[in-house]
Short mmCIF file of N, CA and C in Angstrom, two decimals:
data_model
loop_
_atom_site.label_atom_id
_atom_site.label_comp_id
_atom_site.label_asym_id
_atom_site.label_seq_id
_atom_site.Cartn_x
_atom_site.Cartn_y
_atom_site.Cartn_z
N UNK T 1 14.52 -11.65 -2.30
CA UNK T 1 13.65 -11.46 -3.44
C UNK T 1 13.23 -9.99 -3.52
N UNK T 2 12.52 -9.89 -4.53
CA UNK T 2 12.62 -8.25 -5.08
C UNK T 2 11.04 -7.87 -5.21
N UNK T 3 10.34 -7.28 -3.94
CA UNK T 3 9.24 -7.37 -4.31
C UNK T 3 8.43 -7.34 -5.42
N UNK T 4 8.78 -5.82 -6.23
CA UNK T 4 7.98 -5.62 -7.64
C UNK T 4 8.01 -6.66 -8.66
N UNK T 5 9.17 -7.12 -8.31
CA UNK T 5 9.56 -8.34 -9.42
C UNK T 5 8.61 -9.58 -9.18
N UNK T 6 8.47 -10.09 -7.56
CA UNK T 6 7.77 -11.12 -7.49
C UNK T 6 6.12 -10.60 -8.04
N UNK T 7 5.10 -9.22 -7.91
CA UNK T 7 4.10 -9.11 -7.66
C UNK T 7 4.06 -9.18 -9.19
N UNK T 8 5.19 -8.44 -10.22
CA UNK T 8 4.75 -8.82 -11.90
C UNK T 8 4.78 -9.94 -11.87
N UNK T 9 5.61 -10.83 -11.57
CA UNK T 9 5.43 -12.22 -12.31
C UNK T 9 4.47 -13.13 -11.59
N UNK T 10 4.02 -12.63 -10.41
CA UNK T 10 2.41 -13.40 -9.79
C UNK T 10 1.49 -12.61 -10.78
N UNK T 11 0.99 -11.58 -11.24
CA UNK T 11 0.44 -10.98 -11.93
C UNK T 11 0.29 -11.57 -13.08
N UNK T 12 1.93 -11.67 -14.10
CA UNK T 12 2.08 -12.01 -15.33
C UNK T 12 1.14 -13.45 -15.56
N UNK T 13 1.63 -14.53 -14.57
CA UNK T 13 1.66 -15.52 -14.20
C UNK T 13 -0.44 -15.89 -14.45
N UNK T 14 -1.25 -15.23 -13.72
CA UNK T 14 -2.40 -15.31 -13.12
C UNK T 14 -3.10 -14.89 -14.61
N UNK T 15 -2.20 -13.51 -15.69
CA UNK T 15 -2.73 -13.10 -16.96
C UNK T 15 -2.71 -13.97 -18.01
N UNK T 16 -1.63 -15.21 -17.75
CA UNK T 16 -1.47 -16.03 -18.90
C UNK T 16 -2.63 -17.47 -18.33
N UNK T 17 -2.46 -17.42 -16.89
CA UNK T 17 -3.77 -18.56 -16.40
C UNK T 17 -5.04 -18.13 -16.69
N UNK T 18 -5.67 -16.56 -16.44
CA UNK T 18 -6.79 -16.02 -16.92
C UNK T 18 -6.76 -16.34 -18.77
N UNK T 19 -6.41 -15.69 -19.32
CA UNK T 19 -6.56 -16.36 -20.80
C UNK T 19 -6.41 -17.72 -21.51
N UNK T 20 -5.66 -18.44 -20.58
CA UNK T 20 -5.76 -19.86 -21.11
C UNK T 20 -7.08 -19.98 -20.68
N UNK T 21 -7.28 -20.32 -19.44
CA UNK T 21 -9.05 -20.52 -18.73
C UNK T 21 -9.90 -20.15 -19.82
N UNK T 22 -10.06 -18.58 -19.77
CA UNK T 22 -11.08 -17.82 -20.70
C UNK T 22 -10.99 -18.49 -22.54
N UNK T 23 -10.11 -19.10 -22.61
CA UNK T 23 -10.34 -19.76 -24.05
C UNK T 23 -11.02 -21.08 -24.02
N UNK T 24 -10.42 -21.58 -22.81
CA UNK T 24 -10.74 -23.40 -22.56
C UNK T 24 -12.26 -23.04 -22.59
N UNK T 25 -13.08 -22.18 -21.29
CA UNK T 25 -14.29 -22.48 -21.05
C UNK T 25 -15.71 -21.47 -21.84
N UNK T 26 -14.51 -20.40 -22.28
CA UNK T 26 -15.45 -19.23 -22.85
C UNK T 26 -16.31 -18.47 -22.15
N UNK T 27 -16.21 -19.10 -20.43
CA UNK T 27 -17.05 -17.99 -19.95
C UNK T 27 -16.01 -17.64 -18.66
N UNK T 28 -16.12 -15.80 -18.81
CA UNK T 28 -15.82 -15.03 -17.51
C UNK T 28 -16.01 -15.29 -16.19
N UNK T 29 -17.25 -15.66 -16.11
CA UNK T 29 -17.28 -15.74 -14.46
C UNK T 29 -16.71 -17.16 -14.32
N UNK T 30 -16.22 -18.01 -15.23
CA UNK T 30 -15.63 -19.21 -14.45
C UNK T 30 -14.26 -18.92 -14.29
N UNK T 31 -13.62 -17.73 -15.34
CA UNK T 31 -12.20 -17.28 -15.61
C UNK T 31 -12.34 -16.49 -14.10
N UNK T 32 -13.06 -15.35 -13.87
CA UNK T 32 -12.44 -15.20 -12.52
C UNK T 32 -12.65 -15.34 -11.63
N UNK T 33 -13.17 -16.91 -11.18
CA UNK T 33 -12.76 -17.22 -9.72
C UNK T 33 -11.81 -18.37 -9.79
N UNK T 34 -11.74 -18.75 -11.26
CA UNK T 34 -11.03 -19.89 -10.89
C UNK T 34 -9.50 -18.76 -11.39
N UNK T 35 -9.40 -17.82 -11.87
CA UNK T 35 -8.44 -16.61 -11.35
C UNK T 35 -7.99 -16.63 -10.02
N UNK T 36 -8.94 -16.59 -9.56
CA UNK T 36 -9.38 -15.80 -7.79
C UNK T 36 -8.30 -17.27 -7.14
N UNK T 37 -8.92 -18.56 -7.29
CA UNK T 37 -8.32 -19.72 -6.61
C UNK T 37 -7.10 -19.87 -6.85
N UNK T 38 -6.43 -19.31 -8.25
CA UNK T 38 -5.33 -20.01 -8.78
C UNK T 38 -4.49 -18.62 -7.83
N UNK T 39 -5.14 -17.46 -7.87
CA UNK T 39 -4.08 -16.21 -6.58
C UNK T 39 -3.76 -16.80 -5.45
N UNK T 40 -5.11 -17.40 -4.84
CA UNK T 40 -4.82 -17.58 -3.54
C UNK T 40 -3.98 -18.99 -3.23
N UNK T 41 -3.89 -19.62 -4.24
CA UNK T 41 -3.12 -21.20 -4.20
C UNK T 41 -1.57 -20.82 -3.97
N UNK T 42 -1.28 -19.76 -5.11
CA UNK T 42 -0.01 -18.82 -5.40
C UNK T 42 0.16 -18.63 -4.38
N UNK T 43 -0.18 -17.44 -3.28
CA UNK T 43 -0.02 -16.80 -2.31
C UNK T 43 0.61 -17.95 -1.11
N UNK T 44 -0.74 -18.94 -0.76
CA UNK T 44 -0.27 -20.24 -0.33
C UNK T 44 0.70 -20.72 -0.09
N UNK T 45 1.21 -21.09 -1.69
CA UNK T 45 2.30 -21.95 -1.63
C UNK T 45 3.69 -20.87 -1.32
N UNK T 46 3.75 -19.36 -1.59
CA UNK T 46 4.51 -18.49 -1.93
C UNK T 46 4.85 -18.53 0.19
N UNK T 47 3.88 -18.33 0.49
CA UNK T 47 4.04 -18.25 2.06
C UNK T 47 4.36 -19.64 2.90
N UNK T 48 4.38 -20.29 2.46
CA UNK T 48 4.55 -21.73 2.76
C UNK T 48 6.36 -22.15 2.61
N UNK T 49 6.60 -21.83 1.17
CA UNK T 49 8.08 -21.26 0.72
C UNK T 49 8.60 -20.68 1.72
N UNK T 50 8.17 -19.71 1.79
CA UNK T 50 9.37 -18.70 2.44
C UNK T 50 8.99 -18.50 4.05
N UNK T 51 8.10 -19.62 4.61
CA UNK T 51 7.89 -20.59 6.32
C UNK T 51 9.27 -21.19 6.30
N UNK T 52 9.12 -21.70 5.15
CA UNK T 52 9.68 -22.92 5.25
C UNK T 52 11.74 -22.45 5.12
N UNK T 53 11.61 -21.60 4.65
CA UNK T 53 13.09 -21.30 4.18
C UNK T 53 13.81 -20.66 5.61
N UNK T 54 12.22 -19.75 6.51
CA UNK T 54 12.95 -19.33 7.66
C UNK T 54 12.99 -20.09 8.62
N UNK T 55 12.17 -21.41 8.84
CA UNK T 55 12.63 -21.94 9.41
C UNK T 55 13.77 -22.94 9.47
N UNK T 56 13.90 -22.99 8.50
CA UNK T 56 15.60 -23.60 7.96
C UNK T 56 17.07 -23.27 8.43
N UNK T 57 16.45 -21.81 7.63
CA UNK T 57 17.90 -20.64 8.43
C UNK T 57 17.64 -20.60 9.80
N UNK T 58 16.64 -20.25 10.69
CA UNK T 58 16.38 -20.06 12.25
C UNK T 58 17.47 -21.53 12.52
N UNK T 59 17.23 -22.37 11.92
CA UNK T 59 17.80 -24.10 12.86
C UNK T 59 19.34 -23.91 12.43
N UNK T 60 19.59 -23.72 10.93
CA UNK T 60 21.26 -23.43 11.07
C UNK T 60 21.85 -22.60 11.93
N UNK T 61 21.25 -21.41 12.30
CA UNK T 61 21.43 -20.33 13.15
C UNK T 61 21.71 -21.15 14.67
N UNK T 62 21.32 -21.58 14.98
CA UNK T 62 20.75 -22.02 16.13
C UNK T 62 21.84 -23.75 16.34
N UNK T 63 22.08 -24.10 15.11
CA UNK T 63 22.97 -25.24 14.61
C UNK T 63 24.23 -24.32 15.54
N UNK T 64 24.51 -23.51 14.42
CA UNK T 64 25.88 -22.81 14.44
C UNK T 64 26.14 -22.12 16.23
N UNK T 65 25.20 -21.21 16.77
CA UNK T 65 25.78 -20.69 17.63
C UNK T 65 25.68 -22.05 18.98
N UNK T 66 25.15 -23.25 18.65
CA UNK T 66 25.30 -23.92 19.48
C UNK T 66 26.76 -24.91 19.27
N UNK T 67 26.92 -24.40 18.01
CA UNK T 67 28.81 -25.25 17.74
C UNK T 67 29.56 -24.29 18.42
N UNK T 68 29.73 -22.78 18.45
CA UNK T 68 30.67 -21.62 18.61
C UNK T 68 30.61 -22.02 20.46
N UNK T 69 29.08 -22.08 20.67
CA UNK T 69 28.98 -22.71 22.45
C UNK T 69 29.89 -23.64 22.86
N UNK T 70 30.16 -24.52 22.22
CA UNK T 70 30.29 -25.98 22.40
C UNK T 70 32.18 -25.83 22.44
N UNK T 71 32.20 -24.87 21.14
CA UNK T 71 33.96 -24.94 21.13
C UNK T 71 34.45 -24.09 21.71
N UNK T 72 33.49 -22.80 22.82
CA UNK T 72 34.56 -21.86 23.47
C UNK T 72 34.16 -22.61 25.09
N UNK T 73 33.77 -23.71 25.26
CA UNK T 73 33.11 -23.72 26.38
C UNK T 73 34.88 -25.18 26.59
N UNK T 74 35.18 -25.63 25.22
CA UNK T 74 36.14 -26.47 25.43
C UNK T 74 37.19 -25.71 25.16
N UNK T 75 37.51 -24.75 24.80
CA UNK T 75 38.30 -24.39 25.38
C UNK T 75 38.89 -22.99 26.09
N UNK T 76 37.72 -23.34 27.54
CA UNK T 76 38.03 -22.53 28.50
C UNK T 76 37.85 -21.06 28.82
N UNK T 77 37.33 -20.53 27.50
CA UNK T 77 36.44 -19.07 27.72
C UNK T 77 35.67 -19.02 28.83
N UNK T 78 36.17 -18.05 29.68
CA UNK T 78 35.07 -17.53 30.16
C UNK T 78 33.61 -16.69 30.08
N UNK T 79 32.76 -17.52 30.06
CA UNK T 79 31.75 -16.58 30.17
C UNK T 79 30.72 -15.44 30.41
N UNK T 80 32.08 -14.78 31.73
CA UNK T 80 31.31 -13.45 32.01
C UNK T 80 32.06 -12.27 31.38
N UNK T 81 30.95 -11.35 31.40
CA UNK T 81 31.27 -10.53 30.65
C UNK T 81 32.46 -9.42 31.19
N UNK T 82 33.34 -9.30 29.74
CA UNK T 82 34.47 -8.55 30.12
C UNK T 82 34.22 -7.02 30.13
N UNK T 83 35.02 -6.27 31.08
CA UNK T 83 35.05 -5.01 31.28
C UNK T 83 35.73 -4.01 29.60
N UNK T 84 34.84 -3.09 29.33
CA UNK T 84 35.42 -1.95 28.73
C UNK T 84 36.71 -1.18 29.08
N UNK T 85 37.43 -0.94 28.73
CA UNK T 85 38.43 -0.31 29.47
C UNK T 85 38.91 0.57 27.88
N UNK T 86 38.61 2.13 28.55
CA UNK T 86 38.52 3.24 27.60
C UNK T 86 39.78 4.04 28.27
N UNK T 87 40.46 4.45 27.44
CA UNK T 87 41.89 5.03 27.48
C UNK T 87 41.10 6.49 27.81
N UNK T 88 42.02 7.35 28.31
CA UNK T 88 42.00 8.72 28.26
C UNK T 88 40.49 8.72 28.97
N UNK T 89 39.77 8.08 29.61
CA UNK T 89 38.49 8.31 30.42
C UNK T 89 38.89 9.49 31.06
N UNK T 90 37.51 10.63 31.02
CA UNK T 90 37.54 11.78 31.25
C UNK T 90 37.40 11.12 33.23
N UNK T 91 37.45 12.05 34.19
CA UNK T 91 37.13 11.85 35.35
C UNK T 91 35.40 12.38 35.53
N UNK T 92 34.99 11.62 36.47
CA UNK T 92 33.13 12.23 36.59
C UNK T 92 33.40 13.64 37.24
N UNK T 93 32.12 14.01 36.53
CA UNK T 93 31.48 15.33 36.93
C UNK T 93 31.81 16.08 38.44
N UNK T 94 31.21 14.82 39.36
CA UNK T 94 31.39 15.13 40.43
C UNK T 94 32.29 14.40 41.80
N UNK T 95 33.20 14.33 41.37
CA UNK T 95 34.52 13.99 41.61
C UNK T 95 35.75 14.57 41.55
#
């Protein structure tokens, strides 16, 4: 998501809830807190969303490298780690 994009349309969003409000009740101070509640409900649910989406991806993640486990372990990879082996290695310093 695209920050500026999400903060206009929470903005846009809160300008068209402030003026509906402010017509329904005719008075300001009820327009902005019940403004104020309808941000923080937004915010809420906006963070709740995107809990929820990483913990989704974290479990496929976690799905997947436990399949890649599962299929090099059947067939026969070894698991320690293999050596670098660099062509043309200069000789050490002090040697």
């Amino acid at each position: 998501m695209f920050a500026p994009r999400v903060f206009v349309s929470m903005l846009g969003a809160l300008a068209v809830f402030a003026i509906g409000t402010f017509l329904l009740t005719g008075s300001a101070w009820t327009t902005a807190w019940q403004t104020l509640v309808c941000a923080v409900l937004l915010q809420a649910g906006y963070f709740v969303t995107v809990l929820a989406l990483v913990i989704k991806e974290a479990k496929n993640r976690l799905k997947m490298t436990q399949g890649q486990f599962a299929a090099s372990a059947a067939a026969g990879e070894e698991k320690e780690p293999k050596a670098l082996h660099v062509p043309h290695n200069p000789p050490h310093f002090n040697s």
